[in-house]
Amino acid sequence: MHRLLSLLVLLATFSGITSAQDTLSTEFEVVAHFSEALALEIDPEGLLYVATVTEVVQLGQDGRIRGSLDGTSAGAFGEVSDVDPGNGLIWVIADAGNGHLLRFSKELLHLESIRVPRSVNVELERSPRLDLYDGLKTALGRPISIAVGSTGAMFVIDASSQQVLKWDSSRRLERRIGEFGAGAGELVEPISLSTGTSLLYVADRALGVVKVYDYFGGHVRNLKATQDVTGVTVAGPEVWVILPQAIWIYDNQGAFLRQVVVELDSPLLAAIPVSEHILLLTSTQLLRARIG
């Protein structure tokens, strides 16, 4: 199936200064169909991972399914919300319904489940390296977004506390990032996160910004977004802020580069560059558009 996608690239700054603009019109193809898709990731080998509410699907860029996880090897998922394939050897899946992070091997073997606590204030004050495998008795949180950093640390948005939690490379809870509020490093409604080499990017829908932190939780800067923001992803040297009908692209120093306006029938949830194409995810389709 082919339809028409208009990509309007605007070279402008947020101060309103206008410069040259290019208009690109290109056909795009539907790579795959999904029911209630939520997230899109890619591993170093170029394999794609789409998280839906009930499963995680691994597929090639031609849309052919290579593998899938519906939770049967570790008990049914409560509500899948995100996936990070890392280097392709270990998948980490966020299960918002059951309040767990699930680690699977490349062979789809369930390795372990990590509890996401609803509140960690008391526990973190007692021990900054809280081990969650000792039967911690606490209410479970709601992990909705996960990203594994370059050091092996895991960063997770817990929607129940509206904070980011960090596990170290040994998978022990290390710290929380972002108090509730509108201050420099504070969060109100974080919905999506992504990691660069040394920085963490957190999209906050209520504040209409992407907050940038170092791996220790120190606030570095804000990137302008809107209250319609649906996600954020690090694409090589660029940071892509995903909006329902556009992608705002920044460099890794926080400078705004350009805007790509994407005219789709359904809101854009995720986008990643692959060679000379952009892969675009809506709730029902994975699409590919040529950009070069």
PDB file of C-alpha atoms in Angstrom:
ATOM      1  CA  MET A   1       0.000   0.000   0.000  1.00  0.00           C
ATOM      2  CA  HIS A   2       1.246   3.444  -0.882  1.00  0.00           C
ATOM      3  CA  ARG A   3       0.007   6.805   0.245  1.00  0.00           C
ATOM      4  CA  LEU A   4       1.313  10.325   0.014  1.00  0.00           C
ATOM      5  CA  LEU A   5       3.363  11.752   2.885  1.00  0.00           C
ATOM      6  CA  SER A   6       4.359  15.387   2.805  1.00  0.00           C
ATOM      7  CA  LEU A   7       7.568  16.213   4.640  1.00  0.00           C
ATOM      8  CA  LEU A   8       8.045  19.952   5.066  1.00  0.00           C
ATOM      9  CA  VAL A   9      11.514  20.847   6.300  1.00  0.00           C
ATOM     10  CA  LEU A  10      11.623  24.301   7.882  1.00  0.00           C
ATOM     11  CA  LEU A  11      14.970  25.868   8.680  1.00  0.00           C
ATOM     12  CA  ALA A  12      14.033  28.389  11.352  1.00  0.00           C
ATOM     13  CA  THR A  13      14.728  29.316  14.950  1.00  0.00           C
ATOM     14  CA  PHE A  14      12.266  29.572  17.800  1.00  0.00           C
ATOM     15  CA  SER A  15      12.907  33.304  17.999  1.00  0.00           C
ATOM     16  CA  GLY A  16      10.916  33.678  14.805  1.00  0.00           C
ATOM     17  CA  ILE A  17      13.838  34.446  12.485  1.00  0.00           C
ATOM     18  CA  THR A  18      12.981  32.963   9.080  1.00  0.00           C
ATOM     19  CA  SER A  19      15.521  31.386   6.734  1.00  0.00           C
ATOM     20  CA  ALA A  20      15.420  29.183   3.630  1.00  0.00           C
ATOM     21  CA  GLN A  21      13.044  26.283   3.626  1.00  0.00           C
ATOM     22  CA  ASP A  22      12.813  23.106   1.586  1.00  0.00           C
ATOM     23  CA  THR A  23       9.653  21.182   0.831  1.00  0.00           C
ATOM     24  CA  LEU A  24       9.931  17.448   0.268  1.00  0.00           C
ATOM     25  CA  SER A  25       7.074  15.350  -1.051  1.00  0.00           C
ATOM     26  CA  THR A  26       7.566  11.618  -1.172  1.00  0.00           C
ATOM     27  CA  GLU A  27       5.599   8.405  -1.247  1.00  0.00           C
ATOM     28  CA  PHE A  28       5.835   6.166   1.749  1.00  0.00           C
ATOM     29  CA  GLU A  29       5.150   2.501   2.208  1.00  0.00           C
ATOM     30  CA  VAL A  30       3.448   0.610   4.985  1.00  0.00           C
ATOM     31  CA  VAL A  31       6.020  -1.805   6.401  1.00  0.00           C
ATOM     32  CA  ALA A  32       3.780  -3.510   8.970  1.00  0.00           C
ATOM     33  CA  HIS A  33       0.401  -3.320  10.660  1.00  0.00           C
ATOM     34  CA  PHE A  34      -0.154  -3.443  14.416  1.00  0.00           C
ATOM     35  CA  SER A  35      -2.882  -3.226  16.981  1.00  0.00           C
ATOM     36  CA  GLU A  36      -2.219  -0.581  19.655  1.00  0.00           C
ATOM     37  CA  ALA A  37       1.466  -0.025  18.901  1.00  0.00           C
ATOM     38  CA  LEU A  38       3.271   2.133  21.451  1.00  0.00           C
ATOM     39  CA  ALA A  39       7.020   2.250  20.861  1.00  0.00           C
ATOM     40  CA  LEU A  40       9.660   1.696  18.191  1.00  0.00           C
ATOM     41  CA  GLU A  41      13.346   0.866  18.709  1.00  0.00           C
ATOM     42  CA  ILE A  42      16.260  -0.388  16.613  1.00  0.00           C
ATOM     43  CA  ASP A  43      19.325  -2.436  17.566  1.00  0.00           C
ATOM     44  CA  PRO A  44      22.876  -2.095  16.176  1.00  0.00           C
ATOM     45  CA  GLU A  45      22.187  -4.782  13.566  1.00  0.00           C
ATOM     46  CA  GLY A  46      19.260  -2.788  12.182  1.00  0.00           C
ATOM     47  CA  LEU A  47      16.527  -5.049  13.528  1.00  0.00           C
ATOM     48  CA  LEU A  48      13.373  -3.223  14.585  1.00  0.00           C
ATOM     49  CA  TYR A  49      11.374  -3.704  17.776  1.00  0.00           C
ATOM     50  CA  VAL A  50       7.777  -2.602  18.148  1.00  0.00           C
ATOM     51  CA  ALA A  51       6.050  -2.710  21.527  1.00  0.00           C
ATOM     52  CA  THR A  52       2.294  -3.122  21.505  1.00  0.00           C
ATOM     53  CA  VAL A  53       0.023  -3.362  24.531  1.00  0.00           C
ATOM     54  CA  THR A  54       0.242  -7.167  24.521  1.00  0.00           C
ATOM     55  CA  GLU A  55       3.594  -8.098  22.947  1.00  0.00           C
ATOM     56  CA  VAL A  56       6.960  -7.075  21.584  1.00  0.00           C
ATOM     57  CA  VAL A  57       7.671  -7.859  17.922  1.00  0.00           C
ATOM     58  CA  GLN A  58      11.131  -8.046  16.358  1.00  0.00           C
ATOM     59  CA  LEU A  59      11.181  -7.511  12.609  1.00  0.00           C
ATOM     60  CA  GLY A  60      13.501  -6.756   9.760  1.00  0.00           C
ATOM     61  CA  GLN A  61      13.312  -3.491   7.874  1.00  0.00           C
ATOM     62  CA  ASP A  62      11.359  -5.319   5.186  1.00  0.00           C
ATOM     63  CA  GLY A  63       8.588  -5.892   7.726  1.00  0.00           C
ATOM     64  CA  ARG A  64       9.221  -9.625   8.059  1.00  0.00           C
ATOM     65  CA  ILE A  65       8.756 -10.797  11.659  1.00  0.00           C
ATOM     66  CA  ARG A  66      11.890 -12.388  13.148  1.00  0.00           C
ATOM     67  CA  GLY A  67      10.561 -13.062  16.641  1.00  0.00           C
ATOM     68  CA  SER A  68       7.960 -11.993  19.169  1.00  0.00           C
ATOM     69  CA  LEU A  69       7.297 -12.093  22.900  1.00  0.00           C
ATOM     70  CA  ASP A  70       3.782 -12.241  24.293  1.00  0.00           C
ATOM     71  CA  GLY A  71       4.820 -13.063  27.842  1.00  0.00           C
ATOM     72  CA  THR A  72       4.031 -16.762  27.740  1.00  0.00           C
ATOM     73  CA  SER A  73       7.570 -17.710  28.753  1.00  0.00           C
ATOM     74  CA  ALA A  74       7.381 -15.656  31.951  1.00  0.00           C
ATOM     75  CA  GLY A  75       3.675 -15.324  32.631  1.00  0.00           C
ATOM     76  CA  ALA A  76       1.392 -13.086  30.608  1.00  0.00           C
ATOM     77  CA  PHE A  77       2.300  -9.442  30.355  1.00  0.00           C
ATOM     78  CA  GLY A  78      -0.036  -7.160  32.232  1.00  0.00           C
ATOM     79  CA  GLU A  79       0.366  -4.223  29.846  1.00  0.00           C
ATOM     80  CA  VAL A  80       3.473  -3.812  27.727  1.00  0.00           C
ATOM     81  CA  SER A  81       4.523  -0.167  27.480  1.00  0.00           C
ATOM     82  CA  ASP A  82       8.057  -0.034  26.045  1.00  0.00           C
ATOM     83  CA  VAL A  83      11.110  -2.049  24.995  1.00  0.00           C
ATOM     84  CA  ASP A  84      14.846  -1.421  24.784  1.00  0.00           C
ATOM     85  CA  PRO A  85      16.751  -4.024  22.725  1.00  0.00           C
ATOM     86  CA  GLY A  86      20.150  -2.681  23.789  1.00  0.00           C
ATOM     87  CA  ASN A  87      22.818  -4.325  21.645  1.00  0.00           C
ATOM     88  CA  GLY A  88      20.350  -6.975  20.502  1.00  0.00           C
ATOM     89  CA  LEU A  89      21.544  -9.552  23.025  1.00  0.00           C
ATOM     90  CA  ILE A  90      19.298  -8.540  25.929  1.00  0.00           C
ATOM     91  CA  TRP A  91      15.805  -7.106  25.575  1.00  0.00           C
ATOM     92  CA  VAL A  92      14.381  -5.114  28.476  1.00  0.00           C
ATOM     93  CA  ILE A  93      10.598  -4.787  28.461  1.00  0.00           C
ATOM     94  CA  ALA A  94       8.575  -2.412  30.594  1.00  0.00           C
ATOM     95  CA  ASP A  95       5.349  -3.994  31.844  1.00  0.00           C
ATOM     96  CA  ALA A  96       3.188  -1.175  33.148  1.00  0.00           C
ATOM     97  CA  GLY A  97       0.353  -3.490  34.122  1.00  0.00           C
ATOM     98  CA  ASN A  98       2.426  -5.705  36.417  1.00  0.00           C
ATOM     99  CA  GLY A  99       4.896  -3.059  37.573  1.00  0.00           C
ATOM    100  CA  HIS A 100       7.951  -4.978  36.383  1.00  0.00           C
ATOM    101  CA  LEU A 101      10.923  -4.724  34.060  1.00  0.00           C
ATOM    102  CA  LEU A 102      11.531  -8.008  32.238  1.00  0.00           C
ATOM    103  CA  ARG A 103      14.894  -9.031  30.802  1.00  0.00           C
ATOM    104  CA  PHE A 104      15.047 -11.549  27.953  1.00  0.00           C
ATOM    105  CA  SER A 105      17.979 -13.031  26.069  1.00  0.00           C
ATOM    106  CA  LYS A 106      18.375 -12.914  22.292  1.00  0.00           C
ATOM    107  CA  GLU A 107      16.981 -16.453  22.278  1.00  0.00           C
ATOM    108  CA  LEU A 108      13.849 -15.132  24.040  1.00  0.00           C
ATOM    109  CA  LEU A 109      14.751 -16.803  27.333  1.00  0.00           C
ATOM    110  CA  HIS A 110      13.356 -14.975  30.354  1.00  0.00           C
ATOM    111  CA  LEU A 111      16.317 -13.964  32.540  1.00  0.00           C
ATOM    112  CA  GLU A 112      14.790 -11.991  35.396  1.00  0.00           C
ATOM    113  CA  SER A 113      12.025  -9.653  36.512  1.00  0.00           C
ATOM    114  CA  ILE A 114      12.759  -6.423  38.356  1.00  0.00           C
ATOM    115  CA  ARG A 115      10.128  -4.840  40.567  1.00  0.00           C
ATOM    116  CA  VAL A 116       9.462  -1.131  40.048  1.00  0.00           C
ATOM    117  CA  PRO A 117       8.496   0.369  43.433  1.00  0.00           C
ATOM    118  CA  ARG A 118       5.815   3.019  43.618  1.00  0.00           C
ATOM    119  CA  SER A 119       7.749   5.073  46.160  1.00  0.00           C
ATOM    120  CA  VAL A 120      11.471   4.789  46.847  1.00  0.00           C
ATOM    121  CA  ASN A 121      12.075   7.826  49.052  1.00  0.00           C
ATOM    122  CA  VAL A 122      12.555   5.967  52.327  1.00  0.00           C
ATOM    123  CA  GLU A 123      14.465   3.096  50.769  1.00  0.00           C
ATOM    124  CA  LEU A 124      16.870   5.357  48.894  1.00  0.00           C
ATOM    125  CA  GLU A 125      17.610   7.377  52.019  1.00  0.00           C
ATOM    126  CA  ARG A 126      18.496   4.118  53.741  1.00  0.00           C
ATOM    127  CA  SER A 127      20.555   2.645  50.879  1.00  0.00           C
ATOM    128  CA  PRO A 128      21.439   4.225  47.512  1.00  0.00           C
ATOM    129  CA  ARG A 129      21.954   0.711  46.081  1.00  0.00           C
ATOM    130  CA  LEU A 130      18.730  -0.963  47.113  1.00  0.00           C
ATOM    131  CA  ASP A 131      18.576  -4.582  45.960  1.00  0.00           C
ATOM    132  CA  LEU A 132      15.067  -5.335  44.746  1.00  0.00           C
ATOM    133  CA  TYR A 133      15.573  -9.094  44.672  1.00  0.00           C
ATOM    134  CA  ASP A 134      15.253  -9.548  48.451  1.00  0.00           C
ATOM    135  CA  GLY A 135      11.480  -9.526  48.488  1.00  0.00           C
ATOM    136  CA  LEU A 136      10.993  -5.810  49.014  1.00  0.00           C
ATOM    137  CA  LYS A 137       7.457  -5.298  50.278  1.00  0.00           C
ATOM    138  CA  THR A 138       6.176  -2.201  48.562  1.00  0.00           C
ATOM    139  CA  ALA A 139       3.425  -1.159  46.199  1.00  0.00           C
ATOM    140  CA  LEU A 140       4.408  -1.516  42.582  1.00  0.00           C
ATOM    141  CA  GLY A 141       4.820   1.419  40.228  1.00  0.00           C
ATOM    142  CA  ARG A 142       3.820   1.809  36.597  1.00  0.00           C
ATOM    143  CA  PRO A 143       6.854   1.779  34.256  1.00  0.00           C
ATOM    144  CA  ILE A 144       5.894   3.384  30.940  1.00  0.00           C
ATOM    145  CA  SER A 145       9.240   4.099  29.281  1.00  0.00           C
ATOM    146  CA  ILE A 146      12.685   2.509  29.527  1.00  0.00           C
ATOM    147  CA  ALA A 147      16.136   3.293  28.151  1.00  0.00           C
ATOM    148  CA  VAL A 148      19.433   1.535  28.789  1.00  0.00           C
ATOM    149  CA  GLY A 149      22.383   3.909  28.900  1.00  0.00           C
ATOM    150  CA  SER A 150      25.892   3.460  27.535  1.00  0.00           C
ATOM    151  CA  THR A 151      27.138   2.367  30.977  1.00  0.00           C
ATOM    152  CA  GLY A 152      24.523  -0.363  31.273  1.00  0.00           C
ATOM    153  CA  ALA A 153      22.369   1.639  33.664  1.00  0.00           C
ATOM    154  CA  MET A 154      18.593   1.433  33.187  1.00  0.00           C
ATOM    155  CA  PHE A 155      16.409   4.543  33.313  1.00  0.00           C
ATOM    156  CA  VAL A 156      12.659   4.099  33.748  1.00  0.00           C
ATOM    157  CA  ILE A 157       9.727   6.491  33.950  1.00  0.00           C
ATOM    158  CA  ASP A 158       7.353   5.489  36.736  1.00  0.00           C
ATOM    159  CA  ALA A 159       3.986   7.067  35.904  1.00  0.00           C
ATOM    160  CA  SER A 160       2.663   6.466  39.421  1.00  0.00           C
ATOM    161  CA  SER A 161       5.266   8.747  41.009  1.00  0.00           C
ATOM    162  CA  GLN A 162       5.964  10.897  37.899  1.00  0.00           C
ATOM    163  CA  GLN A 163       9.692  10.344  38.367  1.00  0.00           C
ATOM    164  CA  VAL A 164      12.574   8.686  36.592  1.00  0.00           C
ATOM    165  CA  LEU A 165      14.207   5.781  38.420  1.00  0.00           C
ATOM    166  CA  LYS A 166      17.752   4.635  37.712  1.00  0.00           C
ATOM    167  CA  TRP A 167      19.162   1.141  38.165  1.00  0.00           C
ATOM    168  CA  ASP A 168      22.937   0.710  37.939  1.00  0.00           C
ATOM    169  CA  SER A 169      24.668  -1.809  35.677  1.00  0.00           C
ATOM    170  CA  SER A 170      24.241  -4.468  38.394  1.00  0.00           C
ATOM    171  CA  ARG A 171      20.491  -3.793  38.253  1.00  0.00           C
ATOM    172  CA  ARG A 172      20.254  -2.324  41.713  1.00  0.00           C
ATOM    173  CA  LEU A 173      18.132   0.734  42.301  1.00  0.00           C
ATOM    174  CA  GLU A 174      20.478   3.696  42.549  1.00  0.00           C
ATOM    175  CA  ARG A 175      18.544   6.965  42.466  1.00  0.00           C
ATOM    176  CA  ARG A 176      15.444   8.855  41.439  1.00  0.00           C
ATOM    177  CA  ILE A 177      15.581  11.780  39.027  1.00  0.00           C
ATOM    178  CA  GLY A 178      13.156  14.698  38.939  1.00  0.00           C
ATOM    179  CA  GLU A 179      11.137  15.960  41.872  1.00  0.00           C
ATOM    180  CA  PHE A 180       7.539  16.936  41.143  1.00  0.00           C
ATOM    181  CA  GLY A 181       7.267  20.553  40.036  1.00  0.00           C
ATOM    182  CA  ALA A 182       8.097  23.102  37.357  1.00  0.00           C
ATOM    183  CA  GLY A 183      11.611  23.932  38.534  1.00  0.00           C
ATOM    184  CA  ALA A 184      14.767  23.510  36.469  1.00  0.00           C
ATOM    185  CA  GLY A 185      15.216  19.780  37.051  1.00  0.00           C
ATOM    186  CA  GLU A 186      11.671  18.941  38.113  1.00  0.00           C
ATOM    187  CA  LEU A 187       9.042  16.887  36.302  1.00  0.00           C
ATOM    188  CA  VAL A 188       5.261  16.951  36.159  1.00  0.00           C
ATOM    189  CA  GLU A 189       4.208  14.390  33.544  1.00  0.00           C
ATOM    190  CA  PRO A 190       7.192  12.534  32.053  1.00  0.00           C
ATOM    191  CA  ILE A 191       6.056  10.247  29.245  1.00  0.00           C
ATOM    192  CA  SER A 192       9.126   9.214  27.241  1.00  0.00           C
ATOM    193  CA  LEU A 193      12.890   9.006  27.647  1.00  0.00           C
ATOM    194  CA  SER A 194      15.990   8.228  25.625  1.00  0.00           C
ATOM    195  CA  THR A 195      19.719   8.082  26.327  1.00  0.00           C
ATOM    196  CA  GLY A 196      22.780   9.415  24.573  1.00  0.00           C
ATOM    197  CA  THR A 197      26.409   8.635  25.364  1.00  0.00           C
ATOM    198  CA  SER A 198      26.295  10.512  28.661  1.00  0.00           C
ATOM    199  CA  LEU A 199      22.950  12.321  28.744  1.00  0.00           C
ATOM    200  CA  LEU A 200      19.355  11.394  29.548  1.00  0.00           C
ATOM    201  CA  TYR A 201      16.450  13.032  27.692  1.00  0.00           C
ATOM    202  CA  VAL A 202      12.987  13.073  29.304  1.00  0.00           C
ATOM    203  CA  ALA A 203       9.904  14.370  27.483  1.00  0.00           C
ATOM    204  CA  ASP A 204       7.416  16.022  29.854  1.00  0.00           C
ATOM    205  CA  ARG A 205       3.976  16.482  28.302  1.00  0.00           C
ATOM    206  CA  ALA A 206       2.550  18.792  30.978  1.00  0.00           C
ATOM    207  CA  LEU A 207       5.514  21.160  30.824  1.00  0.00           C
ATOM    208  CA  GLY A 208       5.899  20.947  27.045  1.00  0.00           C
ATOM    209  CA  VAL A 209       9.661  20.431  27.210  1.00  0.00           C
ATOM    210  CA  VAL A 210      12.321  17.751  26.982  1.00  0.00           C
ATOM    211  CA  LYS A 211      14.486  17.887  30.099  1.00  0.00           C
ATOM    212  CA  VAL A 212      18.126  16.921  29.695  1.00  0.00           C
ATOM    213  CA  TYR A 213      20.060  15.367  32.599  1.00  0.00           C
ATOM    214  CA  ASP A 214      23.451  13.806  33.078  1.00  0.00           C
ATOM    215  CA  TYR A 215      23.549  10.179  34.183  1.00  0.00           C
ATOM    216  CA  PHE A 216      23.728  11.272  37.836  1.00  0.00           C
ATOM    217  CA  GLY A 217      20.472  13.208  37.606  1.00  0.00           C
ATOM    218  CA  GLY A 218      21.980  16.673  37.289  1.00  0.00           C
ATOM    219  CA  HIS A 219      19.849  18.979  35.150  1.00  0.00           C
ATOM    220  CA  VAL A 220      21.727  20.214  32.070  1.00  0.00           C
ATOM    221  CA  ARG A 221      19.188  22.061  29.919  1.00  0.00           C
ATOM    222  CA  ASN A 222      15.661  22.054  28.481  1.00  0.00           C
ATOM    223  CA  LEU A 223      14.684  21.495  24.856  1.00  0.00           C
ATOM    224  CA  LYS A 224      11.529  23.241  23.717  1.00  0.00           C
ATOM    225  CA  ALA A 225       8.611  20.973  22.796  1.00  0.00           C
ATOM    226  CA  THR A 226       4.841  21.354  23.119  1.00  0.00           C
ATOM    227  CA  GLN A 227       2.201  19.839  25.382  1.00  0.00           C
ATOM    228  CA  ASP A 228       1.349  17.491  22.498  1.00  0.00           C
ATOM    229  CA  VAL A 229       4.790  15.868  22.675  1.00  0.00           C
ATOM    230  CA  THR A 230       4.582  12.094  22.192  1.00  0.00           C
ATOM    231  CA  GLY A 231       8.202  11.044  22.541  1.00  0.00           C
ATOM    232  CA  VAL A 232      11.917  11.712  22.322  1.00  0.00           C
ATOM    233  CA  THR A 233      14.707   9.674  20.750  1.00  0.00           C
ATOM    234  CA  VAL A 234      18.443  10.065  20.285  1.00  0.00           C
ATOM    235  CA  ALA A 235      19.354   9.551  16.626  1.00  0.00           C
ATOM    236  CA  GLY A 236      23.138   9.573  16.376  1.00  0.00           C
ATOM    237  CA  PRO A 237      24.351  13.153  16.904  1.00  0.00           C
ATOM    238  CA  GLU A 238      20.758  14.457  16.881  1.00  0.00           C
ATOM    239  CA  VAL A 239      17.875  14.495  19.341  1.00  0.00           C
ATOM    240  CA  TRP A 240      14.413  14.050  17.831  1.00  0.00           C
ATOM    241  CA  VAL A 241      11.423  15.451  19.692  1.00  0.00           C
ATOM    242  CA  ILE A 242       8.341  13.648  18.415  1.00  0.00           C
ATOM    243  CA  LEU A 243       5.055  15.527  18.055  1.00  0.00           C
ATOM    244  CA  PRO A 244       1.762  14.233  16.597  1.00  0.00           C
ATOM    245  CA  GLN A 245       2.420  15.852  13.197  1.00  0.00           C
ATOM    246  CA  ALA A 246       6.077  16.868  13.325  1.00  0.00           C
ATOM    247  CA  ILE A 247       9.614  16.067  14.385  1.00  0.00           C
ATOM    248  CA  TRP A 248      11.730  18.812  15.963  1.00  0.00           C
ATOM    249  CA  ILE A 249      15.420  18.067  15.558  1.00  0.00           C
ATOM    250  CA  TYR A 250      18.166  19.357  17.875  1.00  0.00           C
ATOM    251  CA  ASP A 251      21.886  18.728  17.960  1.00  0.00           C
ATOM    252  CA  ASN A 252      23.408  17.138  21.047  1.00  0.00           C
ATOM    253  CA  GLN A 253      24.418  20.573  22.349  1.00  0.00           C
ATOM    254  CA  GLY A 254      20.793  21.713  22.462  1.00  0.00           C
ATOM    255  CA  ALA A 255      20.745  23.860  19.320  1.00  0.00           C
ATOM    256  CA  PHE A 256      17.576  23.657  17.224  1.00  0.00           C
ATOM    257  CA  LEU A 257      18.344  22.443  13.692  1.00  0.00           C
ATOM    258  CA  ARG A 258      15.120  21.968  11.760  1.00  0.00           C
ATOM    259  CA  GLN A 259      11.540  20.842  11.795  1.00  0.00           C
ATOM    260  CA  VAL A 260      10.045  18.036   9.740  1.00  0.00           C
ATOM    261  CA  VAL A 261       6.274  18.312   9.444  1.00  0.00           C
ATOM    262  CA  VAL A 262       4.668  14.901   8.946  1.00  0.00           C
ATOM    263  CA  GLU A 263       1.119  14.774   7.610  1.00  0.00           C
ATOM    264  CA  LEU A 264      -0.433  11.502   8.729  1.00  0.00           C
ATOM    265  CA  ASP A 265      -3.969  10.376   9.409  1.00  0.00           C
ATOM    266  CA  SER A 266      -2.976   9.213  12.898  1.00  0.00           C
ATOM    267  CA  PRO A 267      -0.686  10.870  15.472  1.00  0.00           C
ATOM    268  CA  LEU A 268       2.999  10.081  15.154  1.00  0.00           C
ATOM    269  CA  LEU A 269       4.286   8.093  18.160  1.00  0.00           C
ATOM    270  CA  ALA A 270       7.905   7.422  17.231  1.00  0.00           C
ATOM    271  CA  ALA A 271      10.386   8.021  14.434  1.00  0.00           C
ATOM    272  CA  ILE A 272      13.931   6.878  13.734  1.00  0.00           C
ATOM    273  CA  PRO A 273      16.303   7.429  10.786  1.00  0.00           C
ATOM    274  CA  VAL A 274      17.572   4.379   8.897  1.00  0.00           C
ATOM    275  CA  SER A 275      20.024   5.067   6.075  1.00  0.00           C
ATOM    276  CA  GLU A 276      18.140   7.301   3.604  1.00  0.00           C
ATOM    277  CA  HIS A 277      14.745   6.685   5.174  1.00  0.00           C
ATOM    278  CA  ILE A 278      12.674   7.663   8.177  1.00  0.00           C
ATOM    279  CA  LEU A 279      10.699   4.965   9.936  1.00  0.00           C
ATOM    280  CA  LEU A 280       7.460   6.310  11.396  1.00  0.00           C
ATOM    281  CA  LEU A 281       5.206   4.591  13.924  1.00  0.00           C
ATOM    282  CA  THR A 282       1.535   5.281  14.553  1.00  0.00           C
ATOM    283  CA  SER A 283      -0.735   3.178  16.738  1.00  0.00           C
ATOM    284  CA  THR A 284      -1.613   0.924  13.796  1.00  0.00           C
ATOM    285  CA  GLN A 285       1.186   1.174  11.208  1.00  0.00           C
ATOM    286  CA  LEU A 286       4.943   1.192  10.746  1.00  0.00           C
ATOM    287  CA  LEU A 287       5.751   3.389   7.744  1.00  0.00           C
ATOM    288  CA  ARG A 288       8.895   4.101   5.753  1.00  0.00           C
ATOM    289  CA  ALA A 289       9.595   7.335   3.870  1.00  0.00           C
ATOM    290  CA  ARG A 290      12.615   8.192   1.750  1.00  0.00           C
ATOM    291  CA  ILE A 291      14.353  11.409   2.780  1.00  0.00           C
ATOM    292  CA  GLY A 292      17.386  11.465   0.508  1.00  0.00           C
TER     293      GLY A 292
END
